[in-house]
Structure formats: C-alpha cells, structure tokens
Tab-separated table of C-alpha atoms in Angstrom:
chain	number	residue	atom	x	y	z
A	1	MET	CA	0.000	0.000	0.000
A	2	LYS	CA	2.855	2.405	0.809
A	3	VAL	CA	4.281	1.887	-2.670
A	4	LYS	CA	0.942	2.740	-4.257
A	5	TYR	CA	0.617	5.946	-2.282
A	6	SER	CA	4.233	6.768	-3.125
A	7	LEU	CA	3.406	6.357	-6.796
A	8	SER	CA	0.382	8.628	-6.407
A	9	LEU	CA	2.631	11.277	-4.880
A	10	ALA	CA	5.044	10.745	-7.759
A	11	VAL	CA	2.266	11.667	-10.198
A	12	PHE	CA	1.716	14.937	-8.313
A	13	ILE	CA	5.403	15.898	-8.545
A	14	ALA	CA	5.668	14.736	-12.156
A	15	GLY	CA	2.624	16.788	-13.163
A	16	LEU	CA	4.076	19.844	-11.442
A	17	CYS	CA	7.452	19.502	-13.199
A	18	SER	CA	5.952	18.980	-16.654
A	19	ILE	CA	3.748	22.096	-16.469
A	20	VAL	CA	6.720	24.123	-15.242
A	21	TYR	CA	8.714	23.023	-18.318
A	22	GLU	CA	5.822	23.992	-20.585
A	23	LEU	CA	5.592	27.462	-19.008
A	24	LEU	CA	9.358	27.975	-19.084
A	25	ILE	CA	9.674	27.118	-22.773
A	26	SER	CA	6.649	29.228	-23.749
A	27	ALA	CA	7.943	32.225	-21.776
A	28	THR	CA	11.420	31.862	-23.292
A	29	ALA	CA	9.970	31.766	-26.801
A	30	SER	CA	7.918	34.879	-26.046
A	31	TYR	CA	10.923	36.769	-24.670
A	32	PHE	CA	13.277	35.918	-27.521
A	33	ILE	CA	10.898	35.718	-30.483
A	34	GLY	CA	8.033	37.986	-29.376
A	35	ASP	CA	4.314	37.684	-30.154
A	36	SER	CA	3.347	36.028	-26.865
A	37	ILE	CA	-0.149	35.050	-28.024
A	38	THR	CA	1.181	33.063	-30.999
A	39	GLN	CA	4.030	31.493	-29.049
A	40	PHE	CA	1.908	30.351	-26.106
A	41	SER	CA	-0.934	29.172	-28.357
A	42	ILE	CA	1.242	27.077	-30.675
A	43	LEU	CA	3.461	25.659	-27.937
A	44	ILE	CA	0.533	24.734	-25.679
A	45	GLY	CA	-1.121	23.097	-28.695
A	46	ILE	CA	2.032	21.089	-29.431
A	47	TYR	CA	2.301	20.130	-25.757
A	48	LEU	CA	-1.280	18.839	-25.552
A	49	PHE	CA	-1.063	17.083	-28.928
A	50	SER	CA	2.169	15.311	-28.028
A	51	MET	CA	0.739	14.324	-24.627
A	52	GLY	CA	-2.010	12.518	-26.503
A	53	ILE	CA	0.545	10.730	-28.677
A	54	GLY	CA	2.554	9.808	-25.567
A	55	ALA	CA	-0.528	8.405	-23.861
A	56	TYR	CA	-1.250	6.293	-26.943
A	57	LEU	CA	2.332	4.989	-27.179
A	58	SER	CA	2.405	4.059	-23.499
A	59	LYS	CA	0.412	0.870	-24.194
A	60	TYR	CA	3.486	-0.589	-25.846
A	61	PHE	CA	5.401	-0.341	-22.572
A	62	LYS	CA	2.876	-1.854	-20.153
A	63	ASN	CA	4.865	-5.053	-19.618
A	64	LYS	CA	7.154	-3.196	-17.180
A	65	PRO	CA	5.281	0.047	-16.473
A	66	ILE	CA	7.145	1.096	-13.306
A	67	HIS	CA	10.527	0.623	-14.945
A	68	TYR	CA	9.475	2.670	-17.958
A	69	PHE	CA	8.008	5.340	-15.669
A	70	ILE	CA	11.422	5.660	-14.007
A	71	TYR	CA	13.127	5.926	-17.411
A	72	THR	CA	10.586	8.567	-18.400
A	73	GLU	CA	11.318	10.670	-15.307
A	74	LEU	CA	15.068	10.528	-15.883
A	75	LEU	CA	14.635	11.579	-19.511
A	76	LEU	CA	12.178	14.328	-18.619
A	77	GLY	CA	14.536	15.636	-15.965
A	78	MET	CA	17.469	15.861	-18.369
A	79	ILE	CA	15.522	17.268	-21.321
A	80	GLY	CA	13.431	19.651	-19.225
A	81	GLY	CA	16.375	20.711	-17.086
A	82	LEU	CA	18.563	21.461	-20.105
A	83	SER	CA	15.761	22.968	-22.205
A	84	ILE	CA	16.276	26.615	-21.264
A	85	PRO	CA	20.122	26.527	-21.299
A	86	ILE	CA	19.948	24.930	-24.765
A	87	LEU	CA	17.455	27.533	-26.024
A	88	TYR	CA	19.639	30.359	-24.661
A	89	PHE	CA	22.648	28.898	-26.481
A	90	ILE	CA	20.697	28.527	-29.734
A	91	PHE	CA	19.429	32.116	-29.520
A	92	VAL	CA	22.920	33.637	-29.290
A	93	THR	CA	24.410	31.247	-31.869
A	94	PHE	CA	21.833	30.631	-34.612
A	95	PRO	CA	19.106	32.528	-36.500
A	96	ILE	CA	15.696	33.065	-34.888
A	97	SER	CA	14.110	30.455	-37.168
A	98	VAL	CA	16.355	27.775	-35.624
A	99	LEU	CA	15.271	28.857	-32.145
A	100	GLN	CA	11.602	28.676	-33.138
A	101	TRP	CA	11.854	25.087	-34.406
A	102	SER	CA	13.989	24.127	-31.416
A	103	CYS	CA	11.206	25.313	-29.094
A	104	TYR	CA	8.732	23.184	-31.038
A	105	THR	CA	11.009	20.127	-30.894
A	106	VAL	CA	11.739	20.394	-27.166
A	107	MET	CA	8.066	20.950	-26.365
A	108	LEU	CA	7.054	17.976	-28.515
A	109	THR	CA	9.531	15.725	-26.691
A	110	ILE	CA	8.474	16.870	-23.236
A	111	GLY	CA	4.814	16.439	-24.167
A	112	LEU	CA	5.400	12.879	-25.419
A	113	LEU	CA	7.139	11.864	-22.191
A	114	THR	CA	4.562	13.644	-20.018
A	115	GLY	CA	1.714	11.896	-21.795
A	116	MET	CA	3.199	8.514	-20.861
A	117	GLU	CA	3.463	9.172	-17.110
A	118	VAL	CA	-0.098	8.596	-15.867
A	119	PRO	CA	-0.898	5.646	-18.166
A	120	LEU	CA	2.308	3.858	-17.123
A	121	LEU	CA	1.390	4.139	-13.458
A	122	THR	CA	-2.169	2.984	-14.020
A	123	PHE	CA	-0.828	-0.115	-15.791
A	124	ALA	CA	1.018	-0.951	-12.567
A	125	PHE	CA	-2.232	-1.566	-10.667
A	126	ASP	CA	-4.388	-4.652	-11.023
A	127	SER	CA	-7.956	-4.196	-12.260
A	128	ASN	CA	-9.486	-3.560	-8.821
A	129	ASN	CA	-6.801	-1.133	-7.718
A	130	TYR	CA	-6.983	0.566	-11.103
A	131	LYS	CA	-10.621	1.445	-10.467
A	132	ASN	CA	-9.882	2.630	-6.942
A	133	PHE	CA	-6.779	4.676	-7.617
A	134	LEU	CA	-7.259	6.121	-11.103
A	135	SER	CA	-9.316	9.071	-9.857
A	136	ASN	CA	-6.741	9.794	-7.138
A	137	ILE	CA	-3.875	9.698	-9.614
A	138	LEU	CA	-5.597	12.003	-12.093
A	139	SER	CA	-6.636	14.475	-9.400
A	140	LEU	CA	-3.070	14.633	-8.037
A	141	ASP	CA	-1.746	15.167	-11.559
A	142	TYR	CA	-4.135	18.095	-12.102
A	143	ILE	CA	-3.391	19.544	-8.654
A	144	GLY	CA	0.323	19.398	-9.492
A	145	GLY	CA	-0.436	21.372	-12.633
A	146	LEU	CA	-2.298	23.997	-10.612
A	147	ILE	CA	0.576	24.377	-8.135
A	148	ALA	CA	2.975	24.806	-11.060
A	149	THR	CA	0.911	27.626	-12.591
A	150	LEU	CA	0.961	29.432	-9.228
A	151	LEU	CA	4.658	28.867	-8.581
A	152	PHE	CA	5.706	30.124	-12.015
A	153	PRO	CA	4.599	33.798	-11.839
A	154	PHE	CA	4.897	34.328	-8.087
A	155	VAL	CA	8.055	32.394	-7.149
A	156	LEU	CA	10.053	30.958	-10.052
A	157	LEU	CA	10.084	33.887	-12.470
A	158	PRO	CA	10.762	36.734	-9.985
A	159	PHE	CA	13.171	34.897	-7.648
A	160	LEU	CA	14.936	32.259	-9.763
A	161	GLY	CA	14.413	33.196	-13.404
A	162	LEU	CA	13.926	30.899	-16.393
A	163	PHE	CA	17.442	29.472	-16.551
A	164	GLU	CA	17.828	28.366	-12.940
A	165	SER	CA	14.212	27.185	-12.673
A	166	SER	CA	14.657	24.691	-15.517
A	167	LEU	CA	17.797	23.225	-13.943
A	168	ILE	CA	16.232	22.978	-10.484
A	169	PHE	CA	13.105	21.244	-11.735
A	170	GLY	CA	15.227	18.949	-13.881
A	171	ILE	CA	17.016	17.883	-10.701
A	172	ILE	CA	13.662	17.390	-8.943
A	173	ASN	CA	12.374	15.286	-11.855
A	174	ILE	CA	15.438	13.026	-11.869
A	175	ALA	CA	15.352	12.736	-8.070
A	176	LEU	CA	11.727	11.610	-8.399
A	177	GLY	CA	12.790	8.799	-10.743
A	178	ILE	CA	15.507	7.683	-8.315
A	179	TRP	CA	13.053	7.782	-5.404
A	180	VAL	CA	10.486	5.642	-7.242
A	181	CYS	CA	13.256	3.224	-8.204
A	182	PHE	CA	14.301	2.926	-4.568
A	183	CYS	CA	10.689	2.449	-3.403
A	184	ILE	CA	10.342	-0.517	-5.776
A	185	SER	CA	13.734	-2.212	-5.481
A	186	LYS	CA	14.775	-0.993	-2.008
A	187	LYS	CA	18.300	-0.490	-3.321
A	188	LEU	CA	20.290	1.703	-5.653
A	189	ASN	CA	20.926	0.108	-9.035
A	190	PHE	CA	22.443	1.132	-12.370
A	191	ILE	CA	19.467	3.349	-13.208
A	192	SER	CA	19.791	5.142	-9.878
A	193	LEU	CA	23.498	5.658	-10.481
A	194	ALA	CA	22.778	7.139	-13.924
A	195	GLY	CA	20.227	9.455	-12.309
A	196	LEU	CA	22.721	10.598	-9.664
A	197	ILE	CA	25.294	11.386	-12.357
A	198	SER	CA	22.631	13.375	-14.231
A	199	ILE	CA	21.759	15.308	-11.077
A	200	LEU	CA	25.460	16.071	-10.527
A	201	PHE	CA	25.744	17.379	-14.103
A	202	LEU	CA	22.704	19.654	-13.727
A	203	ALA	CA	23.945	20.818	-10.307
A	204	ILE	CA	27.303	21.813	-11.823
A	205	LEU	CA	25.485	23.775	-14.536
A	206	LEU	CA	23.362	25.404	-11.828
A	207	SER	CA	26.463	26.477	-9.900
A	208	PHE	CA	27.840	28.121	-13.066
A	209	SER	CA	24.475	29.556	-14.152
A	210	ASN	CA	25.318	33.165	-13.297
A	211	HIS	CA	28.573	32.973	-15.251
A	212	LEU	CA	26.914	31.324	-18.260
A	213	LEU	CA	24.018	33.775	-18.249
A	214	LYS	CA	26.339	36.757	-18.029
A	215	ASN	CA	28.394	35.595	-21.024
A	216	TRP	CA	25.350	34.726	-23.146
A	217	GLU	CA	23.401	37.847	-22.281
A	218	GLU	CA	26.352	40.123	-23.006
A	219	LYS	CA	26.394	38.547	-26.480
A	220	ILE	CA	22.687	39.363	-26.772
A	221	TYR	CA	22.960	42.944	-25.519
A	222	LYS	CA	26.379	43.641	-27.105
A	223	ASN	CA	27.627	45.620	-24.081
A	224	PRO	CA	28.531	44.834	-20.452
A	225	ILE	CA	25.465	44.320	-18.264
A	226	ILE	CA	25.355	46.441	-15.118
A	227	LEU	CA	21.881	45.372	-13.957
A	228	ASN	CA	19.988	42.163	-14.696
A	229	LYS	CA	16.704	41.859	-12.861
A	230	GLN	CA	13.676	39.626	-13.389
A	231	SER	CA	10.454	41.065	-12.001
A	232	PRO	CA	7.043	39.346	-12.014
A	233	TYR	CA	6.249	41.378	-15.151
A	234	GLN	CA	9.425	41.665	-17.210
A	235	LYS	CA	13.160	41.227	-17.515
A	236	ILE	CA	14.970	44.491	-16.741
A	237	VAL	CA	18.492	44.881	-18.131
A	238	LEU	CA	20.835	47.855	-18.015
A	239	THR	CA	24.013	47.965	-20.089
A	240	GLU	CA	26.862	50.467	-20.206
A	241	ASN	CA	29.625	50.689	-22.807
A	242	ASN	CA	33.058	52.311	-22.660
A	243	GLU	CA	31.544	55.622	-23.706
A	244	LYS	CA	29.294	55.606	-20.612
A	245	ASP	CA	26.194	55.111	-22.752
A	246	VAL	CA	23.584	53.484	-20.487
A	247	LYS	CA	20.768	51.554	-22.170
A	248	LEU	CA	17.604	50.151	-20.647
A	249	PHE	CA	16.026	46.988	-22.068
A	250	LEU	CA	12.677	45.517	-21.045
A	251	ASN	CA	12.217	41.954	-22.274
A	252	ARG	CA	15.112	42.585	-24.679
A	253	GLN	CA	13.415	45.641	-26.224
A	254	LEU	CA	15.456	48.847	-26.044
A	255	GLN	CA	13.625	51.547	-24.064
A	256	PHE	CA	16.219	54.313	-24.091
A	257	SER	CA	19.871	55.161	-24.612
A	258	SER	CA	21.345	57.812	-22.351
A	259	LYS	CA	23.168	59.409	-25.296
A	260	ASP	CA	19.924	60.563	-26.957
A	261	GLU	CA	16.971	59.860	-24.627
A	262	TYR	CA	16.592	63.595	-23.982
A	263	ARG	CA	15.391	64.050	-27.572
A	264	TYR	CA	12.527	61.643	-27.001
A	265	HIS	CA	11.550	62.874	-23.541
A	266	GLU	CA	11.751	66.577	-24.339
A	267	MET	CA	9.437	66.054	-27.319
A	268	LEU	CA	7.090	63.834	-25.319
A	269	VAL	CA	6.698	66.281	-22.427
A	270	HIS	CA	7.244	69.861	-23.555
A	271	ILE	CA	5.274	69.809	-26.835
A	272	PRO	CA	1.882	68.973	-25.216
A	273	LEU	CA	2.538	71.534	-22.478
A	274	LEU	CA	2.425	74.223	-25.169
A	275	TRP	CA	-1.377	73.710	-25.136
A	276	VAL	CA	-1.674	73.559	-21.336
A	277	PRO	CA	1.066	75.950	-20.143
A	278	LYS	CA	-0.623	76.367	-16.751
A	279	ALA	CA	-0.986	72.647	-16.085
A	280	GLU	CA	-0.876	71.745	-12.394
A	281	LYS	CA	-1.789	68.047	-12.321
A	282	VAL	CA	-0.071	65.601	-14.674
A	283	LEU	CA	-0.439	61.848	-15.037
A	284	VAL	CA	2.347	59.729	-16.575
A	285	LEU	CA	1.348	56.213	-17.657
A	286	GLY	CA	4.450	54.028	-17.818
A	287	GLY	CA	7.773	55.836	-17.556
A	288	GLY	CA	8.775	54.094	-14.329
A	289	GLU	CA	12.410	55.132	-14.897
A	290	ASN	CA	11.188	58.723	-14.280
A	291	LEU	CA	12.860	60.428	-17.240
A	292	ALA	CA	9.569	62.036	-18.351
A	293	THR	CA	9.148	63.114	-14.726
A	294	ARG	CA	12.528	64.852	-14.893
A	295	GLU	CA	11.277	66.959	-17.802
A	296	LEU	CA	7.948	67.758	-16.106
A	297	LEU	CA	9.801	69.100	-13.063
A	298	LYS	CA	11.290	71.825	-15.276
A	299	HIS	CA	7.848	73.473	-15.157
A	300	PRO	CA	7.491	75.106	-11.710
A	301	ASN	CA	3.712	75.567	-12.070
A	302	ILE	CA	3.161	71.773	-12.014
A	303	LYS	CA	2.178	70.833	-8.483
A	304	GLN	CA	1.371	67.117	-8.784
A	305	ILE	CA	2.865	64.361	-10.941
A	306	ASP	CA	1.357	60.875	-10.651
A	307	VAL	CA	3.483	58.170	-12.282
A	308	VAL	CA	1.644	54.880	-12.855
A	309	ASP	CA	3.763	51.869	-13.794
A	310	ILE	CA	2.669	48.262	-13.391
A	311	ASP	CA	6.134	47.189	-12.271
A	312	ASN	CA	7.274	48.367	-8.861
A	313	ALA	CA	10.735	47.031	-9.745
A	314	MET	CA	11.095	49.899	-12.231
A	315	PHE	CA	10.493	52.398	-9.453
A	316	ASP	CA	13.163	50.649	-7.374
A	317	VAL	CA	15.611	50.955	-10.268
A	318	SER	CA	14.777	54.631	-10.799
A	319	LYS	CA	15.451	55.371	-7.124
A	320	ASN	CA	18.256	52.976	-6.210
A	321	ASN	CA	20.368	52.474	-9.331
A	322	ALA	CA	23.170	55.042	-9.412
A	323	GLU	CA	23.264	55.333	-13.226
A	324	ILE	CA	19.515	55.804	-13.626
A	325	ARG	CA	19.365	58.143	-10.640
A	326	LYS	CA	21.995	60.289	-12.332
A	327	ILE	CA	20.090	60.327	-15.628
A	328	ASN	CA	16.695	61.149	-14.084
A	329	GLN	CA	18.312	63.704	-11.749
A	330	LYS	CA	16.675	62.067	-8.704
A	331	ALA	CA	13.232	62.965	-10.019
A	332	ALA	CA	11.626	60.024	-8.189
A	333	PHE	CA	12.470	61.639	-4.835
A	334	ASN	CA	10.758	64.966	-5.562
A	335	PRO	CA	7.802	65.584	-3.194
A	336	LYS	CA	5.588	66.505	-6.161
A	337	VAL	CA	6.010	63.006	-7.572
A	338	HIS	CA	3.743	60.131	-6.531
A	339	LEU	CA	4.803	56.669	-7.694
A	340	ILE	CA	1.881	54.281	-8.131
A	341	ALA	CA	2.543	50.599	-8.889
A	342	GLU	CA	-0.603	49.632	-10.769
A	343	ASP	CA	-1.775	48.577	-14.207
A	344	ALA	CA	-2.487	51.720	-16.262
A	345	PHE	CA	-5.789	50.365	-17.594
A	346	LEU	CA	-7.128	49.538	-14.131
A	347	PHE	CA	-5.832	52.797	-12.667
A	348	LEU	CA	-7.740	54.861	-15.222
A	349	LYS	CA	-10.851	52.733	-14.767
A	350	ASN	CA	-10.879	53.233	-10.987
A	351	SER	CA	-9.511	56.776	-10.805
A	352	LYS	CA	-11.772	59.722	-9.999
A	353	GLU	CA	-8.985	62.272	-10.568
A	354	SER	CA	-8.944	64.798	-13.424
A	355	TYR	CA	-5.649	65.838	-15.008
A	356	ASP	CA	-4.521	68.772	-17.118
A	357	LEU	CA	-2.122	66.545	-19.031
A	358	ILE	CA	-1.913	62.766	-19.412
A	359	ILE	CA	1.233	61.275	-20.936
A	360	ALA	CA	1.384	57.668	-22.174
A	361	ASP	CA	5.062	56.682	-22.111
A	362	LEU	CA	4.411	53.007	-22.781
A	363	PRO	CA	6.343	50.231	-24.572
A	364	ASP	CA	5.447	49.433	-28.178
A	365	PRO	CA	2.311	47.288	-28.747
A	366	SER	CA	4.240	44.047	-29.314
A	367	ASN	CA	1.892	41.739	-27.390
A	368	ASP	CA	-1.705	41.475	-26.204
A	369	ILE	CA	-1.031	43.023	-22.796
A	370	LEU	CA	0.496	46.145	-24.345
A	371	ALA	CA	-1.917	46.309	-27.296
A	372	ARG	CA	-4.843	47.008	-24.968
A	373	LEU	CA	-3.041	50.195	-23.867
A	374	TYR	CA	-3.439	51.452	-27.428
A	375	SER	CA	-7.100	50.458	-27.762
A	376	LYS	CA	-10.223	52.578	-28.203
A	377	GLN	CA	-11.422	51.466	-24.759
A	378	PHE	CA	-8.174	52.581	-23.132
A	379	TYR	CA	-8.394	55.990	-24.778
A	380	LEU	CA	-11.983	56.343	-23.566
A	381	LEU	CA	-10.670	55.820	-20.024
A	382	VAL	CA	-7.991	58.437	-20.675
A	383	LYS	CA	-10.701	60.842	-21.799
A	384	LYS	CA	-12.664	60.143	-18.602
A	385	ASN	CA	-9.690	61.246	-16.501
A	386	LEU	CA	-8.784	64.287	-18.603
A	387	LYS	CA	-10.054	67.790	-17.851
A	388	LYS	CA	-12.178	69.409	-20.535
A	389	GLU	CA	-9.316	71.714	-21.507
A	390	GLY	CA	-6.709	68.993	-21.008
A	391	VAL	CA	-4.387	67.316	-23.499
A	392	PHE	CA	-3.351	63.710	-23.946
A	393	VAL	CA	-0.118	62.614	-25.635
A	394	THR	CA	1.166	59.144	-26.421
A	395	GLN	CA	4.338	57.795	-27.968
A	396	SER	CA	3.313	56.335	-31.317
A	397	CYS	CA	6.217	54.174	-32.574
A	398	ASP	CA	8.485	54.731	-35.577
A	399	VAL	CA	6.628	56.727	-38.228
A	400	TYR	CA	8.566	55.254	-41.167
A	401	PHE	CA	9.280	51.579	-40.493
A	402	THR	CA	6.077	50.969	-38.508
A	403	ASN	CA	3.851	53.380	-40.403
A	404	LYS	CA	0.680	51.261	-40.171
A	405	THR	CA	1.138	50.976	-36.425
A	406	PHE	CA	1.692	54.715	-36.124
A	407	ASN	CA	-1.400	55.507	-38.169
A	408	CYS	CA	-3.468	52.962	-36.260
A	409	ILE	CA	-2.692	54.846	-33.047
A	410	VAL	CA	-3.559	58.191	-34.638
A	411	ASN	CA	-6.818	56.882	-36.115
A	412	THR	CA	-7.877	55.087	-32.937
A	413	LEU	CA	-7.356	58.305	-30.974
A	414	GLY	CA	-9.293	60.186	-33.643
A	415	ASN	CA	-12.215	57.842	-33.034
A	416	VAL	CA	-12.330	58.952	-29.385
A	417	PHE	CA	-11.190	62.595	-29.326
A	418	GLN	CA	-12.438	65.558	-31.329
A	419	SER	CA	-8.946	66.508	-32.483
A	420	THR	CA	-5.610	64.762	-32.975
A	421	LYS	CA	-2.250	66.207	-33.970
A	422	PRO	CA	0.651	63.818	-34.737
A	423	TYR	CA	4.254	64.964	-34.679
A	424	GLN	CA	7.689	63.361	-34.983
A	425	THR	CA	11.389	63.791	-34.415
A	426	PHE	CA	14.593	61.898	-35.100
A	427	VAL	CA	16.064	59.867	-32.237
A	428	PRO	CA	19.302	58.178	-33.398
A	429	SER	CA	18.757	55.046	-31.284
A	430	PHE	CA	15.256	54.505	-32.682
A	431	GLY	CA	14.730	56.423	-35.927
A	432	ASN	CA	11.933	58.870	-36.805
A	433	TRP	CA	9.806	58.603	-33.715
A	434	GLY	CA	6.159	59.548	-33.645
A	435	PHE	CA	3.910	61.095	-31.006
A	436	THR	CA	0.225	61.966	-31.067
A	437	LEU	CA	-1.632	64.751	-29.283
A	438	ALA	CA	-5.355	64.408	-28.637
A	439	ALA	CA	-7.952	66.740	-27.115
A	440	ASP	CA	-11.649	67.573	-27.272
A	441	TYR	CA	-11.057	70.947	-28.892
A	442	PRO	CA	-9.195	72.075	-32.044
A	443	LEU	CA	-5.452	71.722	-31.566
A	444	GLU	CA	-4.321	74.848	-33.383
A	445	MET	CA	-0.644	75.697	-33.013
A	446	PRO	CA	-0.210	78.244	-30.188
A	447	GLU	CA	0.830	81.700	-31.346
A	448	LYS	CA	3.378	81.987	-28.569
A	449	ILE	CA	5.783	79.114	-27.925
A	450	GLU	CA	7.465	79.197	-24.543
A	451	LEU	CA	9.880	76.456	-23.531
A	452	PRO	CA	12.086	75.939	-20.468
A	453	GLU	CA	15.540	77.416	-20.920
A	454	ASN	CA	17.543	74.371	-19.839
A	455	LEU	CA	16.606	72.012	-22.705
A	456	SER	CA	19.238	70.074	-24.649
A	457	TYR	CA	17.370	69.548	-27.918
A	458	LEU	CA	13.970	71.155	-28.349
A	459	ASP	CA	13.662	74.781	-29.472
A	460	THR	CA	10.954	76.978	-31.025
A	461	ASN	CA	11.786	76.143	-34.630
A	462	LEU	CA	11.867	72.404	-33.954
A	463	ALA	CA	8.589	72.563	-32.054
A	464	GLN	CA	6.912	74.063	-35.124
A	465	SER	CA	8.583	71.850	-37.743
A	466	SER	CA	7.941	68.598	-35.846
A	467	PHE	CA	4.304	68.662	-37.035
A	468	HIS	CA	5.376	68.576	-40.673
A	469	PHE	CA	5.606	65.080	-42.203
A	470	PRO	CA	7.584	64.434	-45.413
A	471	LYS	CA	5.858	62.902	-48.440
A	472	ASP	CA	7.281	59.420	-47.882
A	473	ILE	CA	5.666	59.173	-44.420
A	474	PRO	CA	1.953	59.025	-45.263
A	475	LEU	CA	-0.888	59.754	-42.860
A	476	ARG	CA	-3.449	57.179	-43.958
A	477	ASP	CA	-6.577	55.355	-42.828
A	478	THR	CA	-6.363	52.109	-40.865
A	479	LYS	CA	-8.764	50.022	-38.855
A	480	ILE	CA	-9.394	50.968	-35.231
A	481	ASN	CA	-7.604	49.027	-32.506
A	482	THR	CA	-10.013	47.639	-29.892
A	483	LEU	CA	-9.883	45.215	-26.981
A	484	ASP	CA	-11.982	42.759	-28.941
A	485	ASN	CA	-9.855	43.056	-32.085
A	486	PRO	CA	-6.272	44.058	-31.161
A	487	LEU	CA	-5.107	44.293	-34.764
A	488	ILE	CA	-2.327	46.696	-33.851
A	489	ILE	CA	-0.283	43.644	-32.797
A	490	ASN	CA	-0.471	42.298	-36.342
A	491	TYR	CA	0.478	45.673	-37.802
A	492	PHE	CA	3.445	46.024	-35.468
A	493	LEU	CA	4.813	42.480	-35.765
A	494	GLU	CA	4.391	42.428	-39.547
A	495	GLU	CA	6.246	45.722	-39.963
A	496	TRP	CA	8.908	44.813	-37.420
A	497	LYS	CA	9.548	41.496	-39.190
A	498	GLN	CA	9.826	43.252	-42.543
A	499	TRP	CA	12.256	45.788	-41.082
A	500	LYS	CA	14.469	43.026	-39.663
A	501	GLU	CA	14.512	41.209	-43.001
A	502	ASN	CA	15.443	44.384	-44.871
A	503	ALA	CA	18.158	45.117	-42.375
A	504	ASN	CA	19.532	41.551	-42.673
A	505	TYR	CA	18.895	41.196	-38.971
A	506	GLU	CA	19.142	37.434	-39.097
C-alpha cells in the first residue's frame, strides 16, 4: 500500500514539473521571439497534442510500467532541465528560425514523455486497484499542474528566473525517478546511479548559471550588463559601454539610450505643455524610470505628478540604481512626484482624478497586454480622466518603419477625441519617432511658444517643424484598434519582421 501511495505522490510531482517546463519554454519563446499570443498558443497546442501521442504509445510499454516510468522521469529531468540553457545557447548562436523550431522540438519531446506518465502508473495496478486509484492519480496530476501555474509567476520567475528554474526542476524530476526506483527495489541500481550522475551534471550547470548567463546575455545585448533583474512582469536589463552610454532593455526591447533619450523625452513632455502651459496636475502612464518626470519638473507651475507603472521594480531601479538616478536627476524623490505601482488600464478605470495633461510613455504594442493600452477602450478611459481643456499625448512608434502601427494609433485616438495632432522627431537610437496629441477641442498651433531654458534639444523652430511630415511618411486610414480586435499587434509584428529582413537582422 505504501508503494501505491508513493506512486500517487510521484504523479503529483511529475505533473508539477511537466507544467513548469511547458511554461518555461513558452515564456522563453515569447521573450526571444516575441508575439506572446502566438508562441503560447502554438506551444501549448504542441504540448497537448504530443501528450495525446505519448498516452497512446504508453500501451506498448505496459509489460514493465514502473521501470518505464522511471526511465521517463530521468529523460524528462534531463531534457526539461537542459531545455532553457539549450534555447539560450541557440538564440545567441543561430538565427531566430532555428530557435523557433527548437522550441517546437523540445516541447514535442516533453509532451510525449509527459503523456506517458499517468498511463504507465495505471498499468502498474491490477484491475481492482486501477478502479480505486485512477481518480486519485488524475486528481493529483491536475493539482500538481495547478501548483505549477501558481509557482511560475509568483516564485520561479521573480526569484529564480527561467534558466535556474529549468535546472532545479530537472534535478527534482530526476530525483523523483531515483526515489520511485528505490521504493520498488529498495536499493540503488544502475538506473539510480545514472540518475545521480545526471543530477550532478545539472547541479554543476546550476552552480555556473550566473557565469553562463552573463556571457550569453552580453552577447545578446552587445555591451557589459550592469543590472539584470527579473520582475514578475518583465526582464529588466541595463548595459553600459566604454563611452558611458547606459541603455535600458525591457524583455530585450530597447527603451532608451542615455546618449539621446533627452530628444525623445523633451518632445514627449514639452510639446503637449504648449497647449496647457498652466498645467498643475499631470499623469504619466508608464515611464517608471522617471525620465519624463525629470522633464515635467522643469515646469514650476506643475504641483502634482502621478506616475503609474505596473512594475514596482522599475520604481526601485529609478530610485536605487546610481546610473539611472543620475540620468533622471533624482526625479523620483521629488515631493511633487507620486509613484503608483498599478496597471495603467485599471488605474484609469478606478480613478476619480482629473488631469490637465496625461502622458502615455508606454512600450510598443508588441503583445496582447500592451496592445490594450493602445485600444479605443483605453483611450476612452484616458478621456474620462482628462479635464475638458486637457491634453493627452502618447508615444506612437516609428513613423517610417512601422507606419501602419503609427497611423493605427492616430486613427484610434481620432475615433475617441475631437482633435488629434501627430508629430515626430529623429532619435538616433530609434529612428523617426512619432507622437500623437489628442484633445476635445481644435489643436491649433499656439501663437506663442514658450519652452524651459535648460533644454538640450527642443527649441521653437523644432517645435513648429515637428508637425510637418515628409511625403514618404503618409498619414493614412487604418482600422481601429479595440480590446476585442487588437489588430495593432499584427500591424506592429508584420512591420517589425519586414524591417528586420530588410536590415539583414538574421
């Protein structure tokens, strides 16, 4: 009886490990390849399909089901444990297409082995015990899956990261196989010895994980990494080269370079303030590094700046990292500034405040979570929190290489607000970057343009010329981006892929 209960517990642990592998591989594919909806959908589909194939194939191994279960756990532990290190290596060594097919292959293999686990154990019971224990085994397998889905976002991702989590759960998986082997035979045999050697190998990799990650990630980011932090929401990386150029990356996407970020932030902040020169209350959505806040503090009439960023880790970086603190000029410590760790969509929905100016300093709409922050429904919430005479401004992506995306933002705003006014400027790290003003009154250019004196880039002439678009950057009609139909993702990913191909990125 003890053996049977031990095997039931083994199903729980096995189910937990397998779901963790599935989540780790899907998250890795999303980070490196992008398009999280497609990656998770295809990889989960492959996982479930291959589980079905594995369950079918298990009938050919029912002559020695416990032995084959042990072999399965040892294989799963090695393949699952090495999955993320292998995918990291492939990403820095081979084209993206190789990484994509590698993700599919690893997921297919893990799914096949996972699908064999429960059937193999059920074959180990006689007909009476099968009827009594099958429901217990299945329930423990599903409970293990639930625990895995809770561990992944709240424990594994923020505290261990993808790389170390795969190695640790590989060790757990192999240890499970050894434990089951010992429960059956009451002694260590050749299989147990092979498992112990495998655990030792994964443990050695785990001990060198920081060194391996540092080398691989510096190949990815091209410059020495000075901060590498995994939050529950994103991977935060800071790099600095010999020229003291500090760059911030979120999930591998460049957010700013210290050598030219002032161009972007001066245009983002000071242009809309031309229409609300007496603004007192300002809301910044995103911008947790507090560079937009730095620019807002150059206007002494502003009394309150609320900065809403979903990731509290970004606020910690803006306040505690010496390089970022130097760049933002300690803006996060100013008493006018209130840092609010909350999702921008939910904040606007629940807020009863009214602002003179709302600034959306958000990442590009590269996935479903970000695409909703460029939707008609989001802009309706912005409008709800904007004073009648207020102005809204949002970053609007590259106006040349992602022109459909840019125009989709402009047109979606135009569906909500009475008036929109796009403008652009050149930021060397990014290209011709677009912004869009929106308000419920005609946005005629102010007769008098007054700017703070201590700006590094923006002047009166540039402020006026930034609203002029050359002939090869068309302002055209697109469909409206909505929560129900987030087509802006397709626009963005299609244009981004085309840009990479033209630039011989791969």
